[in-house]
CSV table of C-alpha atoms in Angstrom, one decimal:
chain,number,residue,atom,x,y,z
L,1,MET,CA,-13.2,62.3,63.1
L,2,ALA,CA,-12.9,59.0,61.3
L,3,ALA,CA,-11.2,57.0,64.1
L,4,ALA,CA,-14.4,56.2,66.0
L,5,CYS,CA,-16.0,55.1,62.7
L,6,PHE,CA,-13.0,52.9,61.8
L,7,ASP,CA,-12.9,51.4,65.3
L,8,ARG,CA,-16.5,50.5,65.3
L,9,HIS,CA,-16.6,48.7,62.0
L,10,ILE,CA,-13.1,47.1,62.3
L,11,ASN,CA,-14.3,45.6,65.6
L,12,ASN,CA,-17.4,44.3,63.9
L,13,PHE,CA,-15.1,42.8,61.2
L,14,LEU,CA,-12.8,41.1,63.8
L,15,ASN,CA,-15.8,39.7,65.6
L,16,THR,CA,-17.1,37.9,62.5
L,17,ILE,CA,-13.8,36.1,61.8
L,18,PRO,CA,-13.7,32.5,62.8
L,19,ALA,CA,-10.6,32.1,65.0
L,20,ASP,CA,-10.6,28.3,65.2
L,21,GLY,CA,-8.8,27.7,61.9
L,22,GLU,CA,-12.0,27.6,59.8
L,23,THR,CA,-11.5,28.8,56.3
L,24,PHE,CA,-13.3,32.1,55.3
L,25,ASP,CA,-13.3,34.6,52.5
L,26,ALA,CA,-11.3,37.7,53.5
L,27,GLN,CA,-12.4,39.6,50.4
L,28,SER,CA,-16.1,39.2,51.2
L,29,LYS,CA,-15.7,40.4,54.8
L,30,CYS,CA,-13.5,43.3,53.7
L,31,MET,CA,-16.1,44.4,51.1
L,32,ASP,CA,-18.8,44.3,53.9
L,33,MET,CA,-16.6,46.2,56.3
L,34,THR,CA,-15.6,49.0,53.9
L,35,MET,CA,-19.2,49.4,52.7
L,36,ASP,CA,-20.3,49.7,56.3
L,37,SER,CA,-17.6,52.2,57.3
L,38,SER,CA,-17.9,54.3,54.2
L,39,THR,CA,-21.7,54.7,54.4
L,40,ASP,CA,-21.4,55.5,58.1
L,41,PHE,CA,-18.7,58.2,57.5
L,42,LEU,CA,-20.3,59.6,54.4
L,43,LEU,CA,-24.0,59.5,55.2
L,44,GLY,CA,-24.1,59.1,59.0
L,45,CYS,CA,-25.9,55.8,58.8
L,46,SER,CA,-24.2,52.4,58.1
L,47,THR,CA,-25.4,49.6,55.9
L,48,ASN,CA,-24.3,47.3,58.7
L,49,ASN,CA,-23.7,44.4,56.4
L,50,LEU,CA,-21.4,42.7,58.9
L,51,VAL,CA,-23.8,42.6,61.8
L,52,LYS,CA,-27.4,43.4,61.1
L,53,PRO,CA,-28.1,44.6,57.6
L,54,SER,CA,-31.2,46.8,57.1
L,55,PRO,CA,-33.8,45.6,54.5
L,56,GLU,CA,-32.3,48.0,52.0
L,57,SER,CA,-28.6,47.4,52.7
L,58,ARG,CA,-28.0,44.3,50.6
L,59,PRO,CA,-30.0,45.5,47.6
L,60,ILE,CA,-28.2,48.8,47.6
L,61,THR,CA,-24.8,47.0,47.9
L,62,ALA,CA,-25.8,44.8,44.9
L,63,ASP,CA,-26.8,47.9,42.9
L,64,PHE,CA,-23.5,49.6,43.7
L,65,GLU,CA,-21.5,46.5,42.6
L,66,PHE,CA,-23.6,46.1,39.4
L,67,SER,CA,-23.4,49.8,38.5
L,68,ALA,CA,-19.6,49.7,38.9
L,69,ARG,CA,-19.2,46.6,36.7
L,70,GLU,CA,-21.5,48.0,34.0
L,71,SER,CA,-19.7,51.4,34.0
L,72,ALA,CA,-16.3,49.7,33.6
L,73,TYR,CA,-17.6,47.4,30.8
L,74,ARG,CA,-19.2,50.3,29.0
L,75,ALA,CA,-16.2,52.5,29.3
L,76,ARG,CA,-14.3,50.0,27.1
L,77,LEU,CA,-16.9,49.9,24.3
L,78,GLY,CA,-16.6,53.5,23.0
L,79,SER,CA,-19.2,54.3,20.3
L,80,LEU,CA,-20.6,50.7,20.5
L,81,LEU,CA,-22.1,51.7,23.8
L,82,TYR,CA,-25.1,53.3,22.0
L,83,PHE,CA,-26.1,49.9,20.5
L,84,LEU,CA,-26.5,48.2,23.9
L,85,PRO,CA,-29.6,48.2,26.2
L,86,HIS,CA,-29.1,50.1,29.3
L,87,GLY,CA,-32.5,49.9,31.2
L,88,GLU,CA,-31.2,47.7,34.0
L,89,ARG,CA,-28.1,49.9,34.5
L,90,ASP,CA,-30.3,53.0,34.6
L,91,ARG,CA,-32.7,51.6,37.1
L,92,SER,CA,-29.7,50.5,39.3
L,93,VAL,CA,-28.2,54.0,39.2
L,94,LYS,CA,-31.5,55.6,39.9
L,95,ARG,CA,-32.0,53.5,43.1
L,96,LEU,CA,-28.5,54.5,44.2
L,97,ARG,CA,-29.2,58.2,43.7
L,98,GLU,CA,-32.5,57.9,45.5
L,99,TYR,CA,-30.6,56.2,48.4
L,100,VAL,CA,-28.2,59.1,48.7
L,101,ARG,CA,-31.1,61.6,48.2
L,102,SER,CA,-33.0,60.1,51.2
L,103,TYR,CA,-30.0,60.9,53.4
L,104,MET,CA,-29.8,64.4,52.1
L,105,ASN,CA,-33.4,64.9,53.1
L,106,ARG,CA,-32.7,63.4,56.5
L,107,ALA,CA,-29.7,65.7,57.0
L,108,ALA,CA,-32.0,68.7,56.1
L,109,GLU,CA,-34.5,67.5,58.7
L,110,GLU,CA,-31.8,67.3,61.4
L,111,LYS,CA,-30.6,70.8,60.5
L,112,ALA,CA,-34.1,72.1,60.8
L,113,LYS,CA,-34.5,70.5,64.3
L,114,ALA,CA,-31.2,72.0,65.4
L,115,ALA,CA,-32.4,75.4,64.3
L,116,GLY,CA,-35.5,74.9,66.6
L,117,GLY,CA,-33.4,74.8,69.7
L,118,PRO,CA,-31.1,72.4,71.6
L,119,GLU,CA,-34.1,70.4,72.9
L,120,ASP,CA,-35.0,69.5,69.3
L,121,ALA,CA,-31.5,68.7,68.1
L,122,LYS,CA,-30.3,65.1,67.9
L,123,GLU,CA,-26.6,64.6,68.7
L,124,ARG,CA,-24.8,63.7,65.5
L,125,GLY,CA,-21.0,63.2,65.1
L,126,TYR,CA,-19.0,64.1,62.1
L,127,VAL,CA,-20.8,63.2,58.8
L,128,PHE,CA,-19.2,64.0,55.5
L,129,LEU,CA,-22.6,64.8,53.9
L,130,ASP,CA,-23.3,67.4,56.6
L,131,GLU,CA,-20.1,69.2,55.9
L,132,LEU,CA,-20.6,69.0,52.1
L,133,LEU,CA,-24.1,70.5,52.4
L,134,LYS,CA,-22.7,73.5,54.2
L,135,GLN,CA,-21.3,74.6,50.9
L,136,ASN,CA,-24.8,74.7,49.4
L,137,PRO,CA,-23.9,72.6,46.4
L,138,SER,CA,-26.4,71.4,43.8
L,139,GLU,CA,-28.2,68.2,44.5
L,140,GLU,CA,-26.6,66.6,41.4
L,141,TYR,CA,-23.1,67.6,42.5
L,142,THR,CA,-23.8,66.3,46.1
L,143,ILE,CA,-25.0,62.9,44.9
L,144,ASP,CA,-22.1,62.5,42.4
L,145,THR,CA,-19.6,63.4,45.1
L,146,ILE,CA,-20.9,60.9,47.6
L,147,LEU,CA,-21.1,58.1,45.1
L,148,SER,CA,-17.6,58.8,43.8
L,149,ILE,CA,-16.1,58.8,47.3
L,150,LEU,CA,-18.1,55.7,48.2
L,151,LEU,CA,-16.4,53.9,45.3
L,152,ALA,CA,-13.0,55.0,46.6
L,153,GLY,CA,-13.8,54.3,50.2
L,154,ARG,CA,-15.3,50.9,49.6
L,155,ASP,CA,-13.9,49.2,46.6
L,156,THR,CA,-10.3,50.3,46.6
L,157,THR,CA,-9.9,49.9,50.3
L,158,ALA,CA,-11.3,46.4,50.2
L,159,ALA,CA,-9.1,45.5,47.3
L,160,ALA,CA,-6.0,46.7,49.0
L,161,LEU,CA,-6.9,44.8,52.2
L,162,THR,CA,-7.6,41.7,50.3
L,163,ALA,CA,-4.3,41.9,48.5
L,164,LEU,CA,-2.6,42.4,51.8
L,165,PHE,CA,-4.2,39.3,53.4
L,166,TYR,CA,-3.3,37.3,50.2
L,167,PHE,CA,0.4,38.2,50.4
L,168,LEU,CA,0.7,38.1,54.2
L,169,ALA,CA,-0.8,34.7,54.3
L,170,ARG,CA,2.2,33.6,52.3
L,171,SER,CA,4.8,35.7,54.3
L,172,PRO,CA,4.9,34.5,57.9
L,173,GLU,CA,8.2,36.3,58.6
L,174,VAL,CA,6.7,39.6,57.7
L,175,VAL,CA,3.7,39.0,59.9
L,176,GLU,CA,6.0,38.1,62.8
L,177,LYS,CA,7.9,41.4,62.5
L,178,LEU,CA,4.7,43.4,62.2
L,179,ARG,CA,3.3,41.8,65.3
L,180,GLU,CA,6.4,42.6,67.2
L,181,GLU,CA,6.1,46.3,66.4
L,182,ILE,CA,2.4,46.3,67.2
L,183,ALA,CA,3.3,44.9,70.6
L,184,GLU,CA,5.9,47.6,71.1
L,185,ALA,CA,3.4,50.3,70.2
L,186,GLY,CA,1.1,48.9,72.9
L,187,ALA,CA,-2.0,50.9,72.1
L,188,GLU,CA,-5.3,49.0,71.7
L,189,SER,CA,-6.7,51.6,69.4
L,190,PRO,CA,-3.8,53.5,67.8
L,191,SER,CA,-3.9,57.2,66.9
L,192,PHE,CA,-2.8,58.4,63.5
L,193,ASP,CA,0.5,59.6,65.1
L,194,THR,CA,1.1,56.1,66.5
L,195,LEU,CA,0.7,54.6,63.1
L,196,LYS,CA,2.8,57.2,61.5
L,197,ASN,CA,5.7,56.7,63.9
L,198,MET,CA,5.9,52.9,63.7
L,199,LYS,CA,9.3,52.7,62.2
L,200,TYR,CA,9.0,49.2,60.7
L,201,LEU,CA,5.7,49.9,59.1
L,202,ASN,CA,7.1,53.0,57.5
L,203,ASN,CA,10.4,51.4,56.4
L,204,ILE,CA,8.7,48.3,54.8
L,205,VAL,CA,7.3,50.1,51.9
L,206,LYS,CA,8.1,53.8,51.7
L,207,GLU,CA,6.0,54.0,48.6
L,208,GLY,CA,6.2,57.7,48.4
L,209,VAL,CA,2.4,57.9,47.6
L,210,VAL,CA,1.5,60.0,50.6
L,211,PRO,CA,3.5,61.9,53.2
L,212,ILE,CA,3.0,59.0,55.6
L,213,PRO,CA,3.6,55.8,53.5
L,214,ALA,CA,1.6,52.7,54.2
L,215,ASN,CA,4.4,50.2,54.2
L,216,MET,CA,3.3,46.7,53.5
L,217,PHE,CA,0.1,48.3,52.1
L,218,GLY,CA,2.3,49.9,49.5
L,219,ALA,CA,3.9,46.6,48.5
L,220,ALA,CA,0.5,45.1,48.0
L,221,LEU,CA,-0.6,48.1,46.0
L,222,ARG,CA,2.4,47.8,43.8
L,223,LEU,CA,1.7,44.2,42.9
L,224,PHE,CA,-2.1,44.5,43.0
L,225,PRO,CA,-3.2,48.1,42.4
L,226,PRO,CA,-7.0,48.6,43.1
L,227,ILE,CA,-7.2,50.7,39.9
L,228,SER,CA,-5.1,48.7,37.5
L,229,THR,CA,-5.7,51.0,34.4
L,230,ASN,CA,-6.8,54.5,33.9
L,231,SER,CA,-6.9,57.2,31.2
L,232,ARG,CA,-6.7,60.9,30.6
L,233,MET,CA,-7.8,63.0,27.6
L,234,THR,CA,-5.5,65.8,26.4
L,235,ASN,CA,-7.1,69.3,26.5
L,236,LYS,CA,-4.5,70.6,24.1
L,237,GLU,CA,-1.9,69.3,21.6
L,238,THR,CA,1.3,68.2,23.3
L,239,ILE,CA,4.6,66.3,22.7
L,240,LEU,CA,5.6,63.6,25.1
L,241,PRO,CA,9.4,63.0,25.5
L,242,ARG,CA,9.1,59.3,25.0
L,243,GLY,CA,6.8,56.8,23.2
L,244,GLY,CA,7.6,57.4,19.6
L,245,GLY,CA,9.8,55.6,17.1
L,246,PRO,CA,10.4,51.8,16.7
L,247,ASP,CA,11.8,51.5,20.2
L,248,GLY,CA,9.4,53.9,22.0
L,249,LYS,CA,12.2,56.1,23.1
L,250,LEU,CA,11.6,59.1,20.8
L,251,PRO,CA,9.2,62.0,21.3
L,252,ILE,CA,5.7,61.5,20.2
L,253,LEU,CA,2.9,64.0,19.2
L,254,VAL,CA,-0.3,63.7,21.1
L,255,PRO,CA,-3.1,65.7,19.4
L,256,LYS,CA,-5.8,67.5,21.4
L,257,GLY,CA,-8.7,65.3,22.4
L,258,THR,CA,-6.6,62.1,22.4
L,259,SER,CA,-7.5,59.5,25.1
L,260,VAL,CA,-4.3,58.3,26.7
L,261,ARG,CA,-4.6,55.0,28.6
L,262,PHE,CA,-2.0,53.8,31.0
L,263,SER,CA,-1.5,50.7,33.2
L,264,SER,CA,-0.4,51.2,36.7
L,265,CYS,CA,-0.1,47.4,37.1
L,266,ALA,CA,2.5,47.4,34.3
L,267,LEU,CA,4.3,50.4,35.6
L,268,GLN,CA,4.5,49.0,39.1
L,269,ARG,CA,6.0,45.7,38.0
L,270,SER,CA,8.8,47.3,35.9
L,271,GLN,CA,12.1,45.5,36.4
L,272,GLU,CA,13.9,48.7,35.4
L,273,VAL,CA,12.5,50.4,38.5
L,274,TYR,CA,11.9,47.6,41.0
L,275,GLY,CA,14.6,45.2,40.1
L,276,PRO,CA,14.6,41.6,38.6
L,277,ASP,CA,12.3,40.4,41.4
L,278,ALA,CA,9.7,43.0,40.6
L,279,ASP,CA,6.9,40.4,40.5
L,280,GLU,CA,7.7,39.2,44.0
L,281,PHE,CA,6.1,40.4,47.3
L,282,ARG,CA,9.2,41.8,49.1
L,283,PRO,CA,8.5,44.7,51.4
L,284,GLU,CA,12.2,45.1,52.2
L,285,ARG,CA,12.9,46.6,48.8
L,286,TRP,CA,11.5,49.9,50.2
L,287,GLU,CA,14.2,50.0,52.9
L,288,SER,CA,16.7,50.9,50.2
L,289,SER,CA,17.0,54.2,48.3
L,290,LEU,CA,14.3,53.1,45.8
L,291,ARG,CA,12.5,56.1,44.3
L,292,ALA,CA,9.6,54.9,42.2
L,293,GLY,CA,8.2,58.3,41.4
L,294,TRP,CA,5.5,58.1,38.6
L,295,SER,CA,6.2,54.3,38.3
L,296,TYR,CA,4.0,53.9,41.4
L,297,ILE,CA,0.5,55.4,41.0
L,298,PRO,CA,-2.1,53.1,42.6
L,299,PHE,CA,-4.2,56.1,43.3
L,300,SER,CA,-3.3,57.8,40.0
L,301,GLY,CA,-1.7,61.3,40.5
L,302,GLY,CA,-1.8,65.0,39.7
L,303,PRO,CA,-4.8,67.2,40.0
L,304,ARG,CA,-7.2,64.2,39.6
L,305,ILE,CA,-5.6,61.9,42.1
L,306,CYS,CA,-8.1,59.7,43.9
L,307,ILE,CA,-10.0,61.9,46.4
L,308,GLY,CA,-10.6,58.9,48.7
L,309,GLN,CA,-6.8,58.1,49.0
L,310,GLN,CA,-6.2,59.3,52.6
L,311,PHE,CA,-9.5,57.8,53.8
L,312,ALA,CA,-8.5,54.4,52.3
L,313,LEU,CA,-4.9,54.5,53.5
L,314,THR,CA,-5.9,55.4,57.1
L,315,GLN,CA,-8.5,52.6,57.2
L,316,VAL,CA,-6.0,50.0,55.9
L,317,LEU,CA,-3.3,51.0,58.4
L,318,TYR,CA,-5.8,50.9,61.2
L,319,THR,CA,-7.2,47.5,60.1
L,320,LEU,CA,-3.8,46.0,59.9
L,321,TYR,CA,-2.9,47.2,63.3
L,322,LYS,CA,-6.0,45.8,64.9
L,323,PHE,CA,-6.1,42.6,62.9
L,324,PHE,CA,-2.5,41.5,63.7
L,325,GLY,CA,-2.9,42.6,67.3
L,326,GLU,CA,-5.8,40.1,67.5
L,327,PHE,CA,-4.5,37.2,65.5
L,328,GLN,CA,-1.0,35.7,65.7
L,329,SER,CA,-1.0,33.8,62.4
L,330,ILE,CA,-2.7,33.8,59.0
L,331,GLU,CA,-2.7,30.9,56.6
L,332,ALA,CA,-3.5,30.7,52.9
L,333,ARG,CA,-6.4,28.3,52.0
L,334,ASP,CA,-6.9,29.1,48.3
L,335,PRO,CA,-7.6,25.9,46.4
L,336,MET,CA,-7.0,27.5,43.0
L,337,PRO,CA,-4.6,30.1,41.4
L,338,LEU,CA,-5.2,33.8,41.9
L,339,GLY,CA,-7.6,35.3,39.3
L,340,VAL,CA,-8.3,39.0,38.9
L,341,ARG,CA,-11.7,40.5,38.1
L,342,SER,CA,-11.7,44.0,36.7
L,343,SER,CA,-14.5,46.4,37.3
L,344,LEU,CA,-14.0,50.1,38.1
L,345,SER,CA,-11.5,48.7,40.6
L,346,SER,CA,-9.8,45.3,40.7
L,347,SER,CA,-10.8,42.3,42.9
L,348,PHE,CA,-9.9,38.7,43.3
L,349,ALA,CA,-12.1,36.6,41.0
L,350,ASN,CA,-12.1,33.6,43.4
L,351,GLY,CA,-12.0,35.6,46.6
L,352,CYS,CA,-9.2,35.3,49.2
L,353,LEU,CA,-9.6,32.2,51.3
L,354,ILE,CA,-7.6,32.2,54.6
L,355,SER,CA,-7.6,31.0,58.1
L,356,VAL,CA,-6.3,32.6,61.3
L,357,LYS,CA,-5.2,31.7,64.8
L,358,ARG,CA,-6.1,34.0,67.6
L,359,ALA,CA,-3.2,35.4,69.8
L,360,ARG,CA,-2.9,34.2,73.3
L,361,GLY,CA,-5.0,36.1,75.8
L,362,LYS,CA,-7.4,37.3,73.0
């Protein structure tokens, strides 16, 4: 269902990349691609930021980014939030909700046409919104769900891809091995099973996040998780086995209603779990018997694990396959140290500047 969507927008992404060694910002292009593919898959109509944006596409994208930044900022303020003006944020959120509502109305019109007979129906592939509306949810629930998955499908996927390009631009030996396996697979547009059965890809990372690990993607997620911090609130009093006492190794009481914040970034760089080189990008560590367990949670975990996880993982795998089938080398062009910008998800403060060289015959 998503393969055609991924293929279309990944090809647009590849076609916008300068292949003559010119420096470009991979993060900016990844953000555009994932916004295009996510809106296409979720709403049935893409923003087309990579090729031909509609008049509303860029403003809506800007509203989305602004609302995410504001939400993250305000989440840290607690009770101080009530002393801040929020008119601009409210207007931005209102425009986003109206944007989704317009597609809900369009879906209703298409449904009415289909009910009038085959001659009135417009052919329409799989659209997440259409499937969601079959459950007759409330308007508020529908809009909330679409915007939540859009965040997961756009921001976290783009962050993971950007991190991959950052690390792989500094790891030519990993790129070479990956390209060899892509050549062996031979498929121009790989199926999910093809990606799943690529042994090197699966042995590189083995993150244990999903049934089909994302290999190098996992290593990038370990060092640069798209959601670097998160929290949960206890719905009843409980005792955790560790966290109390002067050394943090004794049990600790957590009263009902306590907000417990955790850092996946800190967990995933633990030397106790990942070894003394935990801060290094070394995909081969996952070829051993490493079992990270709850020390690897880039998509969180439990009942409230990220609902867009599989969508994001599949798109990243597909993009990697197509990208390194098209380009034979990737070079870092960052003039300054890596900086991290934190919103609802993490991104690179200064972008990710790289250059590529097209493979022979491409």
